[in-house]
PDB file of C-alpha atoms and ligand atoms in Angstrom:
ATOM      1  CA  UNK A 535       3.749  34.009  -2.831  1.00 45.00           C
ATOM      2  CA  UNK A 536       3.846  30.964  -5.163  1.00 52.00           C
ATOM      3  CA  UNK A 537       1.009  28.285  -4.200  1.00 67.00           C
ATOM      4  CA  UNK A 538       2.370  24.669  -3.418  1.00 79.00           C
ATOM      5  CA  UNK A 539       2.567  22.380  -6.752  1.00 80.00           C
ATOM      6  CA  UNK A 540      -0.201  19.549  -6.414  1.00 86.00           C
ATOM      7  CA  UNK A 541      -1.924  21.474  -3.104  1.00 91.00           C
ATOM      8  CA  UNK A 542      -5.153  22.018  -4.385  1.00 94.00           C
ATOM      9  CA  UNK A 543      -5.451  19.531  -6.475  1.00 95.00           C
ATOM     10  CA  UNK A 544      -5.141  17.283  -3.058  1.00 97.00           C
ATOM     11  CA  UNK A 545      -7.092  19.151  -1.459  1.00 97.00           C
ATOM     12  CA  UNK A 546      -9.887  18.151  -3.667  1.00 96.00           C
ATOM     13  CA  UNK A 547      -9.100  14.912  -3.754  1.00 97.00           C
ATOM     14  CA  UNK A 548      -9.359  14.830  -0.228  1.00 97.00           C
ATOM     15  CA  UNK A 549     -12.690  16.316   0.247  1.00 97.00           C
ATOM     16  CA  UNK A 550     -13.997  13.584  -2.199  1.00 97.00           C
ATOM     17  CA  UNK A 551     -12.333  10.917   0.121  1.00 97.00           C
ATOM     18  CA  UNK A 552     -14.100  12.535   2.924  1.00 97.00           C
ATOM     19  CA  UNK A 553     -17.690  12.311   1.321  1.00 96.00           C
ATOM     20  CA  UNK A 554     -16.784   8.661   0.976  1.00 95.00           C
ATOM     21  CA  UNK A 555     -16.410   8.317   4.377  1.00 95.00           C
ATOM     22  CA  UNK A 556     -12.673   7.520   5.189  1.00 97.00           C
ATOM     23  CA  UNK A 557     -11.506   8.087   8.309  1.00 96.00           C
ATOM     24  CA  UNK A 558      -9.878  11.561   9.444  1.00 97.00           C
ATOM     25  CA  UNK A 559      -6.353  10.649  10.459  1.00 97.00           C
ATOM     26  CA  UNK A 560      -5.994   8.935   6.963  1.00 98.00           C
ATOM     27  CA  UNK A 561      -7.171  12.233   5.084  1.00 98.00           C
ATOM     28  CA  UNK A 562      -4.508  13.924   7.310  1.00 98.00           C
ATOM     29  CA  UNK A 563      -2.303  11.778   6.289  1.00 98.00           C
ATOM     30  CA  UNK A 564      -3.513  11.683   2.141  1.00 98.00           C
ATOM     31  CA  UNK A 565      -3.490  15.528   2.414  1.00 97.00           C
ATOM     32  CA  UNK A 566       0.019  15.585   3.512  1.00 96.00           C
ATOM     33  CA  UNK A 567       1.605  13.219   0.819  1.00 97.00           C
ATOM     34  CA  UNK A 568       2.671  14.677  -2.707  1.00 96.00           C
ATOM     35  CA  UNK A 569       0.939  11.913  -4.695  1.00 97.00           C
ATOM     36  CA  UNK A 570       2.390  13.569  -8.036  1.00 95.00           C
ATOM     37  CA  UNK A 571       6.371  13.025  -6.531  1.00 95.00           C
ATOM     38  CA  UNK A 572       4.951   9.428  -6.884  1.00 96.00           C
ATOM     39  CA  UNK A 573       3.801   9.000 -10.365  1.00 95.00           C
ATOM     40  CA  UNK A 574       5.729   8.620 -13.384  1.00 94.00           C
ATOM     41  CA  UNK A 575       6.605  12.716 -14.747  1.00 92.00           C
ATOM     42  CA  UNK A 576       4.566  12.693 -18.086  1.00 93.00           C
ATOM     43  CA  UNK A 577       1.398  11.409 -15.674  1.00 93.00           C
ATOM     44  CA  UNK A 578       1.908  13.872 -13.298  1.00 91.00           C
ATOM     45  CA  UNK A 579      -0.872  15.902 -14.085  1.00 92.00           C
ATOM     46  CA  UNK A 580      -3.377  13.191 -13.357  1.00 95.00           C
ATOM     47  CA  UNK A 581      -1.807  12.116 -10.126  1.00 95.00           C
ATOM     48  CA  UNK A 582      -4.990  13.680  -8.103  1.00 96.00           C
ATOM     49  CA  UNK A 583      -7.432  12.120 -10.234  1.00 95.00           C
ATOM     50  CA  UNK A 584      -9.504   8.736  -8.253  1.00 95.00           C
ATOM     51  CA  UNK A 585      -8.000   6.090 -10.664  1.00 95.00           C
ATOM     52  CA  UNK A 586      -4.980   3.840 -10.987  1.00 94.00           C
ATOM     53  CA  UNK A 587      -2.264   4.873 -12.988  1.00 95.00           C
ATOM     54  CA  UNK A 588       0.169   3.071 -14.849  1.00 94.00           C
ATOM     55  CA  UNK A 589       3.906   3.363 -13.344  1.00 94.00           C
ATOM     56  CA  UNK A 590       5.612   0.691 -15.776  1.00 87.00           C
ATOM     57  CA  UNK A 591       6.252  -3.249 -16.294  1.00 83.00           C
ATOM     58  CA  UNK A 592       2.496  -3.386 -16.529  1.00 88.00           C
ATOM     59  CA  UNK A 593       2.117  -2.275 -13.005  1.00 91.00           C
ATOM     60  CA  UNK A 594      -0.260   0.801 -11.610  1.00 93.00           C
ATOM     61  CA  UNK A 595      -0.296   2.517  -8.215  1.00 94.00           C
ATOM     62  CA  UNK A 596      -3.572   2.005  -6.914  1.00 94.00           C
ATOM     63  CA  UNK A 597      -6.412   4.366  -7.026  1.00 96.00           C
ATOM     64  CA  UNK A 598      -6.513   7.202  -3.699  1.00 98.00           C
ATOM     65  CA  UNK A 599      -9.461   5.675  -2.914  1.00 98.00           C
ATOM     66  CA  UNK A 600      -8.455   1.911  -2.545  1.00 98.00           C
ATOM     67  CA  UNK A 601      -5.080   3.540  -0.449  1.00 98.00           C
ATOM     68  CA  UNK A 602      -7.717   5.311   1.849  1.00 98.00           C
ATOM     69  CA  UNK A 603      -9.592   2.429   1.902  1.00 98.00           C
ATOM     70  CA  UNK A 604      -6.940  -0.417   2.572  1.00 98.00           C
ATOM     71  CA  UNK A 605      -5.458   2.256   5.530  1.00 98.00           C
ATOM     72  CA  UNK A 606      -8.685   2.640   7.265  1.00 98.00           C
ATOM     73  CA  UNK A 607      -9.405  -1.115   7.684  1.00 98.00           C
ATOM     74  CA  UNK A 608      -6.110  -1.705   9.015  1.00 98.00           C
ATOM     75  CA  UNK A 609      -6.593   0.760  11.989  1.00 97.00           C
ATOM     76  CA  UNK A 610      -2.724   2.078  11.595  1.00 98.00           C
ATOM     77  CA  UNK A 611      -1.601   3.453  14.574  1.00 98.00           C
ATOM     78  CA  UNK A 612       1.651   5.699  15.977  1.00 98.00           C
ATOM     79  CA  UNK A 613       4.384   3.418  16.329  1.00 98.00           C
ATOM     80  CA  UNK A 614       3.351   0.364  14.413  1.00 98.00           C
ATOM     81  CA  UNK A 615       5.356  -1.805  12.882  1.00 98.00           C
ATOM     82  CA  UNK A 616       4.250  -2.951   9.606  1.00 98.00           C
ATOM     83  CA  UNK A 617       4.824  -5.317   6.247  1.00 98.00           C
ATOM     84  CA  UNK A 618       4.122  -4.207   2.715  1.00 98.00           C
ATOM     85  CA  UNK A 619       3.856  -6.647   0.017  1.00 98.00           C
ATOM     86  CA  UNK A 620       4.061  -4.562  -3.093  1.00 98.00           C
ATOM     87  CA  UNK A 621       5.803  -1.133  -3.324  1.00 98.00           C
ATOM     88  CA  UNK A 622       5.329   0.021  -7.105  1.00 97.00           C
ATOM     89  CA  UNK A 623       5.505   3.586  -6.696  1.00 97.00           C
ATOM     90  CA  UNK A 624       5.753   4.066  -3.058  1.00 98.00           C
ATOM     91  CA  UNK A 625       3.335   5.932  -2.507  1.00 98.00           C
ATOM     92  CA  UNK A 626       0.312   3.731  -0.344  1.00 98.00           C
ATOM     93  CA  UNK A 627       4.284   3.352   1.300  1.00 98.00           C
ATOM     94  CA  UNK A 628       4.212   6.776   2.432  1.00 98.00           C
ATOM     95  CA  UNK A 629       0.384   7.118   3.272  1.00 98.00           C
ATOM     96  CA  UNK A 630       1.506   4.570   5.656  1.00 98.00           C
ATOM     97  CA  UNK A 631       4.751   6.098   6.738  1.00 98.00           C
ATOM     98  CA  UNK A 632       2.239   9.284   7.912  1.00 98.00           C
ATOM     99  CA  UNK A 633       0.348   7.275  10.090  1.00 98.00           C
ATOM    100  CA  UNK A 634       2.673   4.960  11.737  1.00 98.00           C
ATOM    101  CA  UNK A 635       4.890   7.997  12.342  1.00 98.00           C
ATOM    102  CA  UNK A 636       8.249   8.314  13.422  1.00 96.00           C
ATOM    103  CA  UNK A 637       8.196   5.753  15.534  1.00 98.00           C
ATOM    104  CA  UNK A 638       6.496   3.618  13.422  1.00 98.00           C
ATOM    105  CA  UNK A 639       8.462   1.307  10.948  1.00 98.00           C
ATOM    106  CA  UNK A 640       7.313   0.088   7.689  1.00 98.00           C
ATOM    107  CA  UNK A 641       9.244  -2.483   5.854  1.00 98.00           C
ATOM    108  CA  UNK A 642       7.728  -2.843   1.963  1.00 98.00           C
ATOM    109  CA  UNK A 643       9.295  -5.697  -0.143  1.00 98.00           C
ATOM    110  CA  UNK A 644       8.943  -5.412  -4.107  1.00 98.00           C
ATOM    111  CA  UNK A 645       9.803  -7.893  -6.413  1.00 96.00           C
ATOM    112  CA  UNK A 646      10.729  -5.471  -9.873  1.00 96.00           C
ATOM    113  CA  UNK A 647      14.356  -4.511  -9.593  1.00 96.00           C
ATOM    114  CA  UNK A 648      12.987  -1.133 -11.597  1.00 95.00           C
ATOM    115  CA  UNK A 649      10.315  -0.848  -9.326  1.00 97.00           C
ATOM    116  CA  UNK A 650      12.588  -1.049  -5.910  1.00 97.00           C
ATOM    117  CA  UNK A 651      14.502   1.887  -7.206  1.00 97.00           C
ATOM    118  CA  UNK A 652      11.680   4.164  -8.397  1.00 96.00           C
ATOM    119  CA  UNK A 653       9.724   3.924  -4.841  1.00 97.00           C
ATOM    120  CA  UNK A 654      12.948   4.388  -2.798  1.00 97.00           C
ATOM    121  CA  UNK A 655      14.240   7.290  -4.847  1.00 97.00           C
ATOM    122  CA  UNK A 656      10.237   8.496  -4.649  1.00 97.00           C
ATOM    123  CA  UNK A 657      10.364   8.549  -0.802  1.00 96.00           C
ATOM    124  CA  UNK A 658      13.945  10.047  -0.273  1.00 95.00           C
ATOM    125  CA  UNK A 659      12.289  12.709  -2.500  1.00 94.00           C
ATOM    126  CA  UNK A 660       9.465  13.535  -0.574  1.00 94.00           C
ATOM    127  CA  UNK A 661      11.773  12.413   2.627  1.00 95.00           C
ATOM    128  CA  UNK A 662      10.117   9.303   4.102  1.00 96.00           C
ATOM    129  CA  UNK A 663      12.466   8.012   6.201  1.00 94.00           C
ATOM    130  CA  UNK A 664      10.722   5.322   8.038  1.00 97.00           C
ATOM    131  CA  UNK A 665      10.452   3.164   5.249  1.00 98.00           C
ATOM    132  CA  UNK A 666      12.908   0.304   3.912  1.00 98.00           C
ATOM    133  CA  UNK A 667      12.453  -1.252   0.753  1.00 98.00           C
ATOM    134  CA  UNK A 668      13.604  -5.008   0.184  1.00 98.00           C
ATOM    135  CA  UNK A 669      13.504  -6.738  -3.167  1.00 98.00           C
ATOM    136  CA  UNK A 670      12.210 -10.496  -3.038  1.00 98.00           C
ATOM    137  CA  UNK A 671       9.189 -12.166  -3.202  1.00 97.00           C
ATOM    138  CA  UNK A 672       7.007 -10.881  -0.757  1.00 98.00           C
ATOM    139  CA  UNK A 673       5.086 -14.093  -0.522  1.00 98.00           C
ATOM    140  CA  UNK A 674       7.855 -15.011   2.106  1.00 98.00           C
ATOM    141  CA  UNK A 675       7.303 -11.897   4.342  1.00 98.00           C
ATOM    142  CA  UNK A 676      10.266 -11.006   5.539  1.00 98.00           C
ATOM    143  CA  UNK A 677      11.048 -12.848   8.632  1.00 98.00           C
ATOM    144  CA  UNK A 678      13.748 -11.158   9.651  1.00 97.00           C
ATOM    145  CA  UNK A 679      11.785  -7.931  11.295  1.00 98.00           C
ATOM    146  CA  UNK A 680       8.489 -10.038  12.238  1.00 98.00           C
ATOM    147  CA  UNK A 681       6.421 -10.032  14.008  1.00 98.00           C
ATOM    148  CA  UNK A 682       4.336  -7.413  12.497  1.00 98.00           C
ATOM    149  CA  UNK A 683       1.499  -5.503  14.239  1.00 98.00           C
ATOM    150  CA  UNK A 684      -0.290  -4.837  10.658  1.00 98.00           C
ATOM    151  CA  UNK A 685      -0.122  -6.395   6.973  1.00 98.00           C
ATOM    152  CA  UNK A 686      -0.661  -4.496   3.816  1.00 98.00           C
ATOM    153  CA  UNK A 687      -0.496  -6.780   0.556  1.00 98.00           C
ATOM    154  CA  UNK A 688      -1.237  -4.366  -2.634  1.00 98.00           C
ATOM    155  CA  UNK A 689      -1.249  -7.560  -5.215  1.00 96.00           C
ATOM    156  CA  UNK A 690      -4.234 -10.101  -5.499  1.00 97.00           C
ATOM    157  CA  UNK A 691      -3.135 -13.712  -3.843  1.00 97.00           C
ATOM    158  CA  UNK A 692      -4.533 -17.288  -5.043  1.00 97.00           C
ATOM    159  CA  UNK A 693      -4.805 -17.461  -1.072  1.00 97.00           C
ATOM    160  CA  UNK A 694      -3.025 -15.830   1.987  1.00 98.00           C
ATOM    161  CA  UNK A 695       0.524 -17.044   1.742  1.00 98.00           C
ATOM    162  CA  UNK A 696       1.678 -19.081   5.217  1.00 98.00           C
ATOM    163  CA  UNK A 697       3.987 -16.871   5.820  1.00 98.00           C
ATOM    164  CA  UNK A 698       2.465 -14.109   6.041  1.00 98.00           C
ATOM    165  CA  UNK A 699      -0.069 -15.390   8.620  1.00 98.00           C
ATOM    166  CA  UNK A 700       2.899 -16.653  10.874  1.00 98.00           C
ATOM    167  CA  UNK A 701       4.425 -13.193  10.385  1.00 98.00           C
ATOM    168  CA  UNK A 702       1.268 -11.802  12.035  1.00 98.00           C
ATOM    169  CA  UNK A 703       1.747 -10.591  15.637  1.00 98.00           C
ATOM    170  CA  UNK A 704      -1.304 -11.844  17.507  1.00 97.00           C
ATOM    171  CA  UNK A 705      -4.424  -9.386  17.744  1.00 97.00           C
ATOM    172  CA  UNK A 706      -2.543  -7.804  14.504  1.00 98.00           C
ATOM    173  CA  UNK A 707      -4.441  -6.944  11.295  1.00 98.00           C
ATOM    174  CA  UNK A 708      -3.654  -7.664   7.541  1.00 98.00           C
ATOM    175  CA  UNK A 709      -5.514  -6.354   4.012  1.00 98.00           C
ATOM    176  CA  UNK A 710      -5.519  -8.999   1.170  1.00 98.00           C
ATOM    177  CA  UNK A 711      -7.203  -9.167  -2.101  1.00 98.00           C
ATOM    178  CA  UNK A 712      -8.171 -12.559  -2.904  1.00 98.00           C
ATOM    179  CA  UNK A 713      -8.843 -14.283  -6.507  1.00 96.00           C
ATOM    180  CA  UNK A 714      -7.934 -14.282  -9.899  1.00 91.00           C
ATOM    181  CA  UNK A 715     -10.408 -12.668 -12.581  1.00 89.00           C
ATOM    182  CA  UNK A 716     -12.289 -11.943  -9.671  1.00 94.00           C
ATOM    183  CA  UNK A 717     -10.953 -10.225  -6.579  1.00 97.00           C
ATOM    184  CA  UNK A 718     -12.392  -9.290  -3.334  1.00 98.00           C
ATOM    185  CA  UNK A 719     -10.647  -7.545  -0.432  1.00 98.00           C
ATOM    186  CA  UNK A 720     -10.121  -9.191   3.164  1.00 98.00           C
ATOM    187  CA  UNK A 721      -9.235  -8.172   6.711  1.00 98.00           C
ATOM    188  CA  UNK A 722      -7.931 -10.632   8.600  1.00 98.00           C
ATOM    189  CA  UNK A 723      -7.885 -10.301  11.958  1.00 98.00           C
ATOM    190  CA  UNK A 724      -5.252 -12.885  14.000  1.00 97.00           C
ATOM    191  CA  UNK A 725      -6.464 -13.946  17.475  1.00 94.00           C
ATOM    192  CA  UNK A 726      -7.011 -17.540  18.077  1.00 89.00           C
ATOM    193  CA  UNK A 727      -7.566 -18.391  14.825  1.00 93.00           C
ATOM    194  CA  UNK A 728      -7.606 -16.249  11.781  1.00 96.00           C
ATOM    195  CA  UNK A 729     -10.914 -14.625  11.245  1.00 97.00           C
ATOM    196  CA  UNK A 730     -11.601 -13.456   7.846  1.00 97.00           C
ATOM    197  CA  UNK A 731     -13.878 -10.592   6.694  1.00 97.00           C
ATOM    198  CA  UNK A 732     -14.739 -10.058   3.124  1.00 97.00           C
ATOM    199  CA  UNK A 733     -15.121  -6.270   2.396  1.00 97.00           C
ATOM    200  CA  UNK A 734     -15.385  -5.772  -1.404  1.00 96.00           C
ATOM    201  CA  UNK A 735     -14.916  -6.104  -4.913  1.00 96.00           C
ATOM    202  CA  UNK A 736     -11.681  -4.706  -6.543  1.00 96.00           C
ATOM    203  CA  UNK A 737      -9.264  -5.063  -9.368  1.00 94.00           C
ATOM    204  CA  UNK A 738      -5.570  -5.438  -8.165  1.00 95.00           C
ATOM    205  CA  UNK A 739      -2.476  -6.861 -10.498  1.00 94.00           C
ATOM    206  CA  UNK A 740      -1.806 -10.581  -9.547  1.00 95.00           C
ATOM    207  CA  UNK A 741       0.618 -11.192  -6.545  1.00 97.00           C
ATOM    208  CA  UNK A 742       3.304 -13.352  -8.150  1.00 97.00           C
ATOM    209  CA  UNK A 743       5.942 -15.571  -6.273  1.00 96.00           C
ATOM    210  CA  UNK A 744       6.338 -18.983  -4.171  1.00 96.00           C
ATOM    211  CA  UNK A 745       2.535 -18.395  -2.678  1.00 96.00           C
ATOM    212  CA  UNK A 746       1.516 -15.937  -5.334  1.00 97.00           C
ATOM    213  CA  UNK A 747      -0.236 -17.271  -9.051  1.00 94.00           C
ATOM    214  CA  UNK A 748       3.112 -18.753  -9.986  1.00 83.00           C
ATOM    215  CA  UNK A 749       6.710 -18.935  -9.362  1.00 60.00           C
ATOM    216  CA  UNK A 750       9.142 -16.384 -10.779  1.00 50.00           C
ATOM    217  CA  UNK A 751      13.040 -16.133 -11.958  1.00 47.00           C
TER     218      UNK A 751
HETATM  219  N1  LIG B1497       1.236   0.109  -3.426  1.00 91.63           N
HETATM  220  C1  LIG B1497       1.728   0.492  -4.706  1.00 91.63           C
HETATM  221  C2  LIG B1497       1.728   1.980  -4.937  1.00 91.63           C
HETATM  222  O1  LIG B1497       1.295   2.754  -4.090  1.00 91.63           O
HETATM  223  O2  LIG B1497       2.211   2.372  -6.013  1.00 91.63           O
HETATM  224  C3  LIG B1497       1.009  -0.196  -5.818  1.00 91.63           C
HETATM  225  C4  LIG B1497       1.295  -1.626  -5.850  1.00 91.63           C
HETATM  226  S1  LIG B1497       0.927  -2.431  -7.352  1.00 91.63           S
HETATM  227  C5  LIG B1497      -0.809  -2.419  -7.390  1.00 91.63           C
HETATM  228  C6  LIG B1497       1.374  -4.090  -6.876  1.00 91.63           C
HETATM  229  C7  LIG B1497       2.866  -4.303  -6.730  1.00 91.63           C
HETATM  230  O3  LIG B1497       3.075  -5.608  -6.229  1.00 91.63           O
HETATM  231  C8  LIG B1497       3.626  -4.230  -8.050  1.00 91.63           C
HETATM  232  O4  LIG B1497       4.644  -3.282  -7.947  1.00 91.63           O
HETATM  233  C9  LIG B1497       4.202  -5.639  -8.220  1.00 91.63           C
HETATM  234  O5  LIG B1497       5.442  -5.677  -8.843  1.00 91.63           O
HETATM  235  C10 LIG B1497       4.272  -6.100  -6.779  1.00 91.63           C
HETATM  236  N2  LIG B1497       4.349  -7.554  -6.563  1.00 91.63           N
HETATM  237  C11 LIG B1497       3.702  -8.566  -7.188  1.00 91.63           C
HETATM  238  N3  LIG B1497       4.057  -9.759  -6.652  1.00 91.63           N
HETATM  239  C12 LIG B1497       4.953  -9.499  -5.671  1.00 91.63           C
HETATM  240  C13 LIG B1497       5.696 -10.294  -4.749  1.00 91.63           C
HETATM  241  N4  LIG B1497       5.606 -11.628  -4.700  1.00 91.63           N
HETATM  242  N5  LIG B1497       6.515  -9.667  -3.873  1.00 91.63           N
HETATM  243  C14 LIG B1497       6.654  -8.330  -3.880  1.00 91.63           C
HETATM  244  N6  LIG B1497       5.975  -7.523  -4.724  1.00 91.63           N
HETATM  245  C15 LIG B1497       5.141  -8.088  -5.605  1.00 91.63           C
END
């Protein structure tokens, strides 16, 4: 019997995760999604590896780690509805998808036209289907579904767009990376006020739009 492409490949990447110290539901969830459906095909043989990878218009998918890391601090539960600011490849999408569940709902808006279409035909392929993906300017949120119990933004803002705070349900949680040459990741926690916890250094490609580093077409 033929082994599963990619299986232990995630497997190992998993067990690294682990010795980091992420959480076990989001290694569940890591082990169950085909990270190399999600990477461009002549990449696909480094689509295990802990590093960003380059998926086109100078954009990456993040690095397993930063996913694992991002999915932990937002506590994602069954049945949560969330935002995503930022699909690229789909595939911190579909590490979300696992862990909201079927009941769950995650809406992901993505500003590349190209981009839109390569994480929506990524997910029907590995057959995520509690995910819609918007074009726009994900600076906006999209008000239509809020509010939202959690926020994931995979771009680094000047500051946390208004929107996206107003968006927030109350008690809900949102992951930001802040600055410009220098970047450091938040959770935000809404309850009276906005309470802000600084968690890291990273690198993240600049969140661009009305509340982003500048205005595009
Ligand atoms: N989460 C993605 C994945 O798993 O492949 C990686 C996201 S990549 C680091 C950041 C994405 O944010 C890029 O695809 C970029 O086009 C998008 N982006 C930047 N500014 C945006 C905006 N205002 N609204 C929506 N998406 C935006």
């Amino acid at each position: 019997m033929g082994k599963e492409r990619g299986a232990e490949e995630r497997t190992r990447m998993v067990e690294y995760l682990r010795q980091q110290g992420v959480h076990e539901e989001v290694l569940e969830a890591m082990l169950r999604v085909k990270r190399h459906l999600f990477v461009p095909p002549e990449r696909s043989d480094q689509a295990y590896g802990d590093y960003p990878l380059p998926i086109g218009e100078g954009q990456t998918i993040s690095a397993p780690h930063m996913v694992a890391m991002m999915c932990d601090y937002l506590d994602l539960k069954k049945g949560d509805k969330v935002l995503e600011v930022g699909a690229g490849s789909g595939y911190h999408a579909a590490v979300i998808a696992e862990l909201i569940g079927e009941e769950g709902h995650l809406y992901t808006v993505e500003r590349i036209p190209w981009l839109v279409e390569f994480s929506m035909k990524n997910m029907e392929r590995a057959g995520y289907k509690n995910v819609t993906v918007t074009h726009g300017d994900g600076t906006l949120g999209l008000p239509e579904h809020a509010p939202y119990d959690k926020i994931s933004v995979t771009c680094a803002a000047p500051d946390v767009p208004p929107p996206l705070i107003e968006q927030l349900k109350t008690g809900g949680k949102m992951v930001i990376p802040l600055g410009g040459y220098t970047q450091k990741l938040y959770l935000l926690e809404k309850k009276n006020g906005i309470e802000r916890n600084k968690k890291c250094d990273v690198v993240f490609v600049p969140l661009i739009g009305r509340y982003g580093f500048r205005d595009y077409e």
